[in-house]
Amino acid sequence: MGKSLHPAKFPGKVIRLPVEKCYAQKQQHRTLACQTRNMNMSNIKFYSAWYCPFAQRAWMGLVHKNIDHDYIEIDPYEKTPEWMEISRGTGQVPVIIDENQNITVPDSIRVLEYLDVQFPNETSIYPATNGAEANAKFWIDFQGSKIIPYLYRLLKAEAGSEAAENARFSLEQGLKTFTSNMDKDDPYFFGKDPGAVDIALAPFAQRIEILLPHYKGYTLPDIGPIWKRYHQWWNAMSAFKPLQETSTALPDYVERLVEFYLPYSTGGGQADVTEIK
Ligand SMILES: N[C@@H](CCC(=O)N[C@@H](CS)C(=O)NCC(=O)O)C(=O)O
């Protein structure tokens, strides 16, 4: 069990603002605390960074399941003792603190799992039977080993280099395998309802759409049944409100995202994202 640390205990660091204002601030070297719903405190504290696709997974889960929460924007790269304690030593967003249960949950996938177990009366995002749930977890792990590292490798590689070509090939292979295991008719991975597998990939699919054309002149193929199915999925996801509300509905989101990823496009940025999990 993690110790619950209320954000108000950040000495002189927390500013509570509506999320629009918080987001609109240039946040270099500052820590802001923002609330997404209203100024009343919620028992779920959600530590996030607006640009982070892992945090976006957790945020989408909160929004989709309609769970009241306080959104707290933090710079996870600033390793203050308070932040290291809140994040249980990971130093990474997302983290949620459930003050009702006195539990701290870091990691995007652990958060999605926790929310589904802890809020069973809200829309489920994992299948009900153990076998189907294990299958969903397999396809989420698959993203971490066969898709996400190659997105970052392609983004970081010099356009036209051998590294870029290898990353492109592996990214397309990963997406093709993932897609050929989707439901054959309905848009989402397991059919007509979006779930954790869809939510987990969506922020990365969004970065494939926004960042790779901009920085690498690359767009995914669209010819053939597998790629048609992938684009059917992406069209459904990009109309999915929890994805929009955690990204494109925010002011100047695309422009800001492109700006944020500039260092990645020349080989910099966070290193571990290219590692195969
Ligand atoms: N495996 C983690 C990865 C989270 C992650 O990499 N978050 C980044 C921001 S996008 C972070 O907090 N980076 C700070 C650091 O690594 O020092 C998850 O799924 O939640």
CSV table of C-alpha atoms and ligand atoms in Angstrom, one decimal:
chain,number,residue,atom,x,y,z
A,1,MET,CA,0.0,0.0,0.0
A,2,GLY,CA,1.3,3.4,-0.9
A,3,LYS,CA,1.1,6.2,1.5
A,4,SER,CA,-1.4,8.8,0.4
A,5,LEU,CA,0.2,12.2,0.1
A,6,HIS,CA,-2.3,15.0,-0.4
A,7,PRO,CA,-1.1,17.5,-3.1
A,8,ALA,CA,-1.7,20.4,-0.7
A,9,LYS,CA,1.4,19.0,1.2
A,10,PHE,CA,3.6,20.2,-1.7
A,11,PRO,CA,5.2,23.3,0.0
A,12,GLY,CA,4.6,26.3,-2.1
A,13,LYS,CA,4.2,24.3,-5.3
A,14,VAL,CA,0.6,23.6,-5.9
A,15,ILE,CA,-1.7,26.0,-7.7
A,16,ARG,CA,-5.3,24.9,-8.2
A,17,LEU,CA,-6.7,26.1,-11.5
A,18,PRO,CA,-9.4,25.0,-13.8
A,19,VAL,CA,-7.9,22.6,-16.3
A,20,GLU,CA,-8.2,24.9,-19.3
A,21,LYS,CA,-6.1,27.6,-17.5
A,22,CYS,CA,-3.6,25.0,-16.2
A,23,TYR,CA,-3.2,23.6,-19.7
A,24,ALA,CA,-2.8,26.9,-21.3
A,25,GLN,CA,0.1,27.9,-19.1
A,26,LYS,CA,3.6,27.3,-20.3
A,27,GLN,CA,4.7,24.9,-17.6
A,28,GLN,CA,8.5,24.7,-17.8
A,29,HIS,CA,9.9,24.0,-14.3
A,30,ARG,CA,6.6,24.6,-12.6
A,31,THR,CA,4.2,22.2,-11.0
A,32,LEU,CA,0.5,23.0,-11.3
A,33,ALA,CA,-2.5,21.3,-9.8
A,34,CYS,CA,-5.6,21.4,-11.7
A,35,GLN,CA,-9.1,19.9,-11.4
A,36,THR,CA,-11.0,18.7,-14.4
A,37,ARG,CA,-14.5,18.7,-13.0
A,38,ASN,CA,-15.1,21.4,-10.4
A,39,MET,CA,-13.3,23.0,-7.5
A,40,ASN,CA,-14.7,20.5,-5.0
A,41,MET,CA,-12.1,18.0,-4.0
A,42,SER,CA,-12.4,14.4,-5.2
A,43,ASN,CA,-11.0,11.3,-3.4
A,44,ILE,CA,-9.2,10.3,-6.6
A,45,LYS,CA,-6.1,12.3,-7.3
A,46,PHE,CA,-4.8,11.8,-10.8
A,47,TYR,CA,-1.2,12.9,-11.4
A,48,SER,CA,-0.6,13.5,-15.1
A,49,ALA,CA,1.4,15.4,-17.7
A,50,TRP,CA,-0.8,16.7,-20.5
A,51,TYR,CA,1.5,15.4,-23.3
A,52,CYS,CA,2.1,11.9,-21.9
A,53,PRO,CA,0.4,9.1,-23.8
A,54,PHE,CA,0.7,6.8,-20.9
A,55,ALA,CA,-1.1,9.3,-18.6
A,56,GLN,CA,-3.7,9.8,-21.4
A,57,ARG,CA,-4.5,6.1,-21.1
A,58,ALA,CA,-5.4,6.5,-17.5
A,59,TRP,CA,-7.2,9.8,-18.0
A,60,MET,CA,-9.3,8.2,-20.8
A,61,GLY,CA,-10.2,5.4,-18.3
A,62,LEU,CA,-11.3,7.9,-15.7
A,63,VAL,CA,-13.3,9.9,-18.3
A,64,HIS,CA,-14.9,6.8,-20.0
A,65,LYS,CA,-15.9,5.3,-16.6
A,66,ASN,CA,-17.1,8.7,-15.5
A,67,ILE,CA,-15.1,8.6,-12.3
A,68,ASP,CA,-14.8,11.9,-10.5
A,69,HIS,CA,-11.2,12.9,-10.0
A,70,ASP,CA,-8.8,15.8,-9.4
A,71,TYR,CA,-6.4,16.3,-12.3
A,72,ILE,CA,-3.0,17.3,-11.1
A,73,GLU,CA,-0.5,18.4,-13.8
A,74,ILE,CA,3.1,17.6,-12.8
A,75,ASP,CA,6.5,17.7,-14.4
A,76,PRO,CA,7.5,14.1,-13.8
A,77,TYR,CA,11.1,14.8,-14.9
A,78,GLU,CA,11.6,17.0,-11.8
A,79,LYS,CA,12.4,14.4,-9.3
A,80,THR,CA,11.5,16.1,-6.1
A,81,PRO,CA,11.3,14.0,-2.9
A,82,GLU,CA,7.6,14.6,-2.8
A,83,TRP,CA,7.1,13.4,-6.4
A,84,MET,CA,9.3,10.4,-5.8
A,85,GLU,CA,7.2,9.5,-2.8
A,86,ILE,CA,3.9,10.1,-4.6
A,87,SER,CA,5.0,8.0,-7.5
A,88,ARG,CA,6.3,5.2,-5.3
A,89,GLY,CA,9.8,5.7,-6.6
A,90,THR,CA,8.9,5.4,-10.3
A,91,GLY,CA,9.1,9.2,-10.9
A,92,GLN,CA,6.7,8.6,-13.8
A,93,VAL,CA,3.2,9.7,-14.6
A,94,PRO,CA,0.5,8.5,-14.5
A,95,VAL,CA,-0.2,7.9,-10.8
A,96,ILE,CA,-3.5,7.8,-9.1
A,97,ILE,CA,-4.1,8.1,-5.3
A,98,ASP,CA,-7.4,6.7,-4.1
A,99,GLU,CA,-7.8,8.4,-0.8
A,100,ASN,CA,-10.8,6.3,0.1
A,101,GLN,CA,-8.7,3.1,-0.1
A,102,ASN,CA,-5.5,4.7,0.9
A,103,ILE,CA,-3.8,3.2,-2.1
A,104,THR,CA,-1.4,4.7,-4.7
A,105,VAL,CA,-1.3,3.2,-8.1
A,106,PRO,CA,1.5,4.1,-10.6
A,107,ASP,CA,1.6,2.8,-14.2
A,108,SER,CA,-1.0,3.4,-16.9
A,109,ILE,CA,-2.1,-0.2,-17.2
A,110,ARG,CA,-2.2,-0.9,-13.5
A,111,VAL,CA,-4.4,2.3,-13.2
A,112,LEU,CA,-6.8,1.0,-15.9
A,113,GLU,CA,-7.0,-2.4,-14.1
A,114,TYR,CA,-7.5,-0.7,-10.7
A,115,LEU,CA,-10.3,1.5,-11.9
A,116,ASP,CA,-12.1,-1.4,-13.5
A,117,VAL,CA,-12.0,-3.4,-10.3
A,118,GLN,CA,-12.6,-0.5,-7.9
A,119,PHE,CA,-15.5,1.0,-9.9
A,120,PRO,CA,-17.3,-2.1,-11.2
A,121,ASN,CA,-20.6,-0.3,-11.5
A,122,GLU,CA,-19.3,2.0,-14.1
A,123,THR,CA,-18.7,1.0,-17.7
A,124,SER,CA,-16.4,-2.0,-17.8
A,125,ILE,CA,-13.3,-1.8,-19.9
A,126,TYR,CA,-12.0,-5.4,-19.3
A,127,PRO,CA,-14.0,-8.4,-20.4
A,128,ALA,CA,-15.9,-10.2,-17.7
A,129,THR,CA,-14.5,-13.7,-18.0
A,130,ASN,CA,-11.0,-14.6,-16.9
A,131,GLY,CA,-10.0,-16.1,-20.2
A,132,ALA,CA,-11.2,-13.1,-22.2
A,133,GLU,CA,-9.5,-10.7,-19.6
A,134,ALA,CA,-6.2,-12.6,-20.0
A,135,ASN,CA,-6.5,-12.2,-23.8
A,136,ALA,CA,-7.1,-8.5,-23.4
A,137,LYS,CA,-4.0,-8.2,-21.2
A,138,PHE,CA,-2.0,-10.1,-23.8
A,139,TRP,CA,-3.0,-7.5,-26.5
A,140,ILE,CA,-2.1,-4.7,-24.2
A,141,ASP,CA,1.3,-6.2,-23.5
A,142,PHE,CA,1.7,-6.8,-27.2
A,143,GLN,CA,1.5,-3.0,-27.7
A,144,GLY,CA,4.4,-2.5,-25.3
A,145,SER,CA,6.7,-5.0,-27.1
A,146,LYS,CA,5.6,-4.8,-30.7
A,147,ILE,CA,4.2,-1.4,-31.4
A,148,ILE,CA,5.1,1.4,-29.0
A,149,PRO,CA,8.9,1.1,-29.0
A,150,TYR,CA,8.9,1.2,-32.8
A,151,LEU,CA,6.8,4.3,-32.9
A,152,TYR,CA,9.4,6.1,-30.8
A,153,ARG,CA,12.3,4.5,-32.7
A,154,LEU,CA,10.8,5.8,-36.0
A,155,LEU,CA,10.2,9.3,-34.5
A,156,LYS,CA,13.7,9.5,-33.2
A,157,ALA,CA,15.6,8.0,-36.2
A,158,GLU,CA,16.9,10.2,-39.0
A,159,ALA,CA,14.5,10.1,-41.9
A,160,GLY,CA,15.8,7.7,-44.6
A,161,SER,CA,18.3,5.9,-42.3
A,162,GLU,CA,18.5,2.2,-41.8
A,163,ALA,CA,17.3,2.7,-38.2
A,164,ALA,CA,14.2,4.5,-39.6
A,165,GLU,CA,13.6,1.7,-42.1
A,166,ASN,CA,13.9,-1.0,-39.5
A,167,ALA,CA,11.6,0.9,-37.1
A,168,ARG,CA,9.0,1.5,-39.9
A,169,PHE,CA,9.0,-2.2,-40.8
A,170,SER,CA,8.6,-3.4,-37.2
A,171,LEU,CA,5.9,-0.8,-36.5
A,172,GLU,CA,3.9,-1.9,-39.5
A,173,GLN,CA,4.3,-5.6,-38.6
A,174,GLY,CA,3.2,-5.0,-35.1
A,175,LEU,CA,0.1,-3.0,-36.2
A,176,LYS,CA,-0.8,-5.6,-38.8
A,177,THR,CA,-0.6,-8.5,-36.3
A,178,PHE,CA,-2.7,-6.4,-33.8
A,179,THR,CA,-5.2,-5.5,-36.4
A,180,SER,CA,-5.7,-9.0,-37.8
A,181,ASN,CA,-6.8,-10.1,-34.4
A,182,MET,CA,-9.5,-7.4,-34.2
A,183,ASP,CA,-13.2,-8.2,-34.4
A,184,LYS,CA,-14.1,-8.8,-38.0
A,185,ASP,CA,-17.2,-6.6,-38.2
A,186,ASP,CA,-17.6,-4.0,-35.4
A,187,PRO,CA,-15.1,-1.2,-35.1
A,188,TYR,CA,-13.4,-1.7,-31.7
A,189,PHE,CA,-10.8,-4.5,-30.9
A,190,PHE,CA,-13.4,-6.8,-29.3
A,191,GLY,CA,-16.4,-5.6,-31.2
A,192,LYS,CA,-19.0,-2.8,-30.7
A,193,ASP,CA,-17.8,-1.5,-27.3
A,194,PRO,CA,-14.4,0.2,-26.7
A,195,GLY,CA,-12.4,-1.3,-23.9
A,196,ALA,CA,-8.9,-1.3,-22.3
A,197,VAL,CA,-7.2,-2.7,-25.4
A,198,ASP,CA,-8.5,0.2,-27.5
A,199,ILE,CA,-7.9,2.8,-24.8
A,200,ALA,CA,-4.3,1.6,-24.3
A,201,LEU,CA,-3.4,2.0,-27.9
A,202,ALA,CA,-5.3,5.1,-28.8
A,203,PRO,CA,-2.9,7.8,-27.5
A,204,PHE,CA,0.0,6.1,-29.4
A,205,ALA,CA,-2.2,5.7,-32.6
A,206,GLN,CA,-2.9,9.4,-32.2
A,207,ARG,CA,0.8,10.2,-32.1
A,208,ILE,CA,1.4,8.0,-35.2
A,209,GLU,CA,-1.2,10.2,-37.0
A,210,ILE,CA,0.1,13.6,-35.7
A,211,LEU,CA,3.9,13.3,-35.3
A,212,LEU,CA,5.1,10.9,-37.9
A,213,PRO,CA,3.7,12.8,-40.9
A,214,HIS,CA,5.0,16.1,-39.4
A,215,TYR,CA,8.5,15.0,-38.5
A,216,LYS,CA,9.2,12.1,-40.8
A,217,GLY,CA,6.9,12.6,-43.8
A,218,TYR,CA,5.5,9.1,-43.0
A,219,THR,CA,1.8,7.9,-43.0
A,220,LEU,CA,0.6,4.4,-42.4
A,221,PRO,CA,-0.4,2.4,-45.5
A,222,ASP,CA,-4.1,2.3,-46.4
A,223,ILE,CA,-4.2,-0.4,-49.1
A,224,GLY,CA,-5.5,-3.9,-48.4
A,225,PRO,CA,-8.0,-5.4,-45.9
A,226,ILE,CA,-5.8,-5.2,-42.9
A,227,TRP,CA,-4.9,-1.6,-43.2
A,228,LYS,CA,-8.6,-0.8,-44.1
A,229,ARG,CA,-9.6,-2.5,-40.8
A,230,TYR,CA,-6.9,-0.5,-38.9
A,231,HIS,CA,-8.3,2.7,-40.3
A,232,GLN,CA,-11.8,1.7,-39.5
A,233,TRP,CA,-10.6,1.2,-35.9
A,234,TRP,CA,-8.8,4.5,-35.8
A,235,ASN,CA,-11.8,6.4,-37.3
A,236,ALA,CA,-13.9,5.0,-34.5
A,237,MET,CA,-11.3,5.8,-31.9
A,238,SER,CA,-10.8,9.4,-33.0
A,239,ALA,CA,-14.5,10.0,-32.6
A,240,PHE,CA,-14.4,8.5,-29.1
A,241,LYS,CA,-15.2,11.2,-26.6
A,242,PRO,CA,-12.7,10.2,-23.9
A,243,LEU,CA,-9.9,10.4,-26.5
A,244,GLN,CA,-11.0,13.8,-27.7
A,245,GLU,CA,-11.6,15.2,-24.2
A,246,THR,CA,-8.0,14.3,-23.2
A,247,SER,CA,-6.4,15.7,-26.3
A,248,THR,CA,-7.8,17.4,-29.3
A,249,ALA,CA,-10.6,19.2,-27.4
A,250,LEU,CA,-7.9,21.0,-25.4
A,251,PRO,CA,-6.8,24.3,-26.8
A,252,ASP,CA,-4.1,24.1,-29.5
A,253,TYR,CA,-3.4,20.5,-28.6
A,254,VAL,CA,-1.9,19.4,-31.9
A,255,GLU,CA,0.3,22.4,-32.2
A,256,ARG,CA,1.5,22.0,-28.6
A,257,LEU,CA,2.1,18.2,-29.0
A,258,VAL,CA,4.2,18.8,-32.1
A,259,GLU,CA,6.3,21.4,-30.3
A,260,PHE,CA,6.7,19.1,-27.2
A,261,TYR,CA,8.0,16.2,-29.4
A,262,LEU,CA,10.6,18.3,-31.3
A,263,PRO,CA,13.5,17.0,-29.2
A,264,TYR,CA,12.4,13.4,-29.9
A,265,SER,CA,12.4,14.0,-33.6
A,266,THR,CA,16.1,14.6,-33.5
A,267,GLY,CA,16.9,11.5,-31.4
A,268,GLY,CA,16.4,13.1,-27.9
A,269,GLY,CA,13.6,12.9,-25.4
A,270,GLN,CA,12.9,10.1,-22.9
A,271,ALA,CA,15.1,7.1,-23.6
A,272,ASP,CA,13.3,4.1,-22.1
A,273,VAL,CA,10.3,4.5,-24.5
A,274,THR,CA,12.3,2.8,-27.3
A,275,GLU,CA,12.9,-0.3,-25.1
A,276,ILE,CA,11.0,-3.4,-25.8
A,277,LYS,CA,8.9,-4.3,-22.7
B,1,LIG,N1,5.3,2.2,-18.1
B,1,LIG,C1,4.8,3.6,-17.7
B,1,LIG,C2,5.5,4.6,-18.5
B,1,LIG,C3,5.1,6.0,-18.1
B,1,LIG,C4,6.1,7.1,-18.7
B,1,LIG,O1,7.0,6.8,-19.4
B,1,LIG,N2,5.8,8.4,-18.4
B,1,LIG,C5,6.7,9.5,-18.7
B,1,LIG,C6,6.0,10.6,-19.4
B,1,LIG,S1,5.2,10.2,-20.9
B,1,LIG,C7,7.4,10.0,-17.5
B,1,LIG,O2,6.7,10.1,-16.5
B,1,LIG,N3,8.7,10.2,-17.6
B,1,LIG,C8,9.5,10.7,-16.6
B,1,LIG,C9,10.8,9.9,-16.4
B,1,LIG,O3,10.9,8.8,-17.0
B,1,LIG,O4,11.7,10.4,-15.7
B,1,LIG,C10,3.3,3.6,-17.8
B,1,LIG,O5,2.8,2.8,-18.6
B,1,LIG,O6,2.7,4.3,-17.0
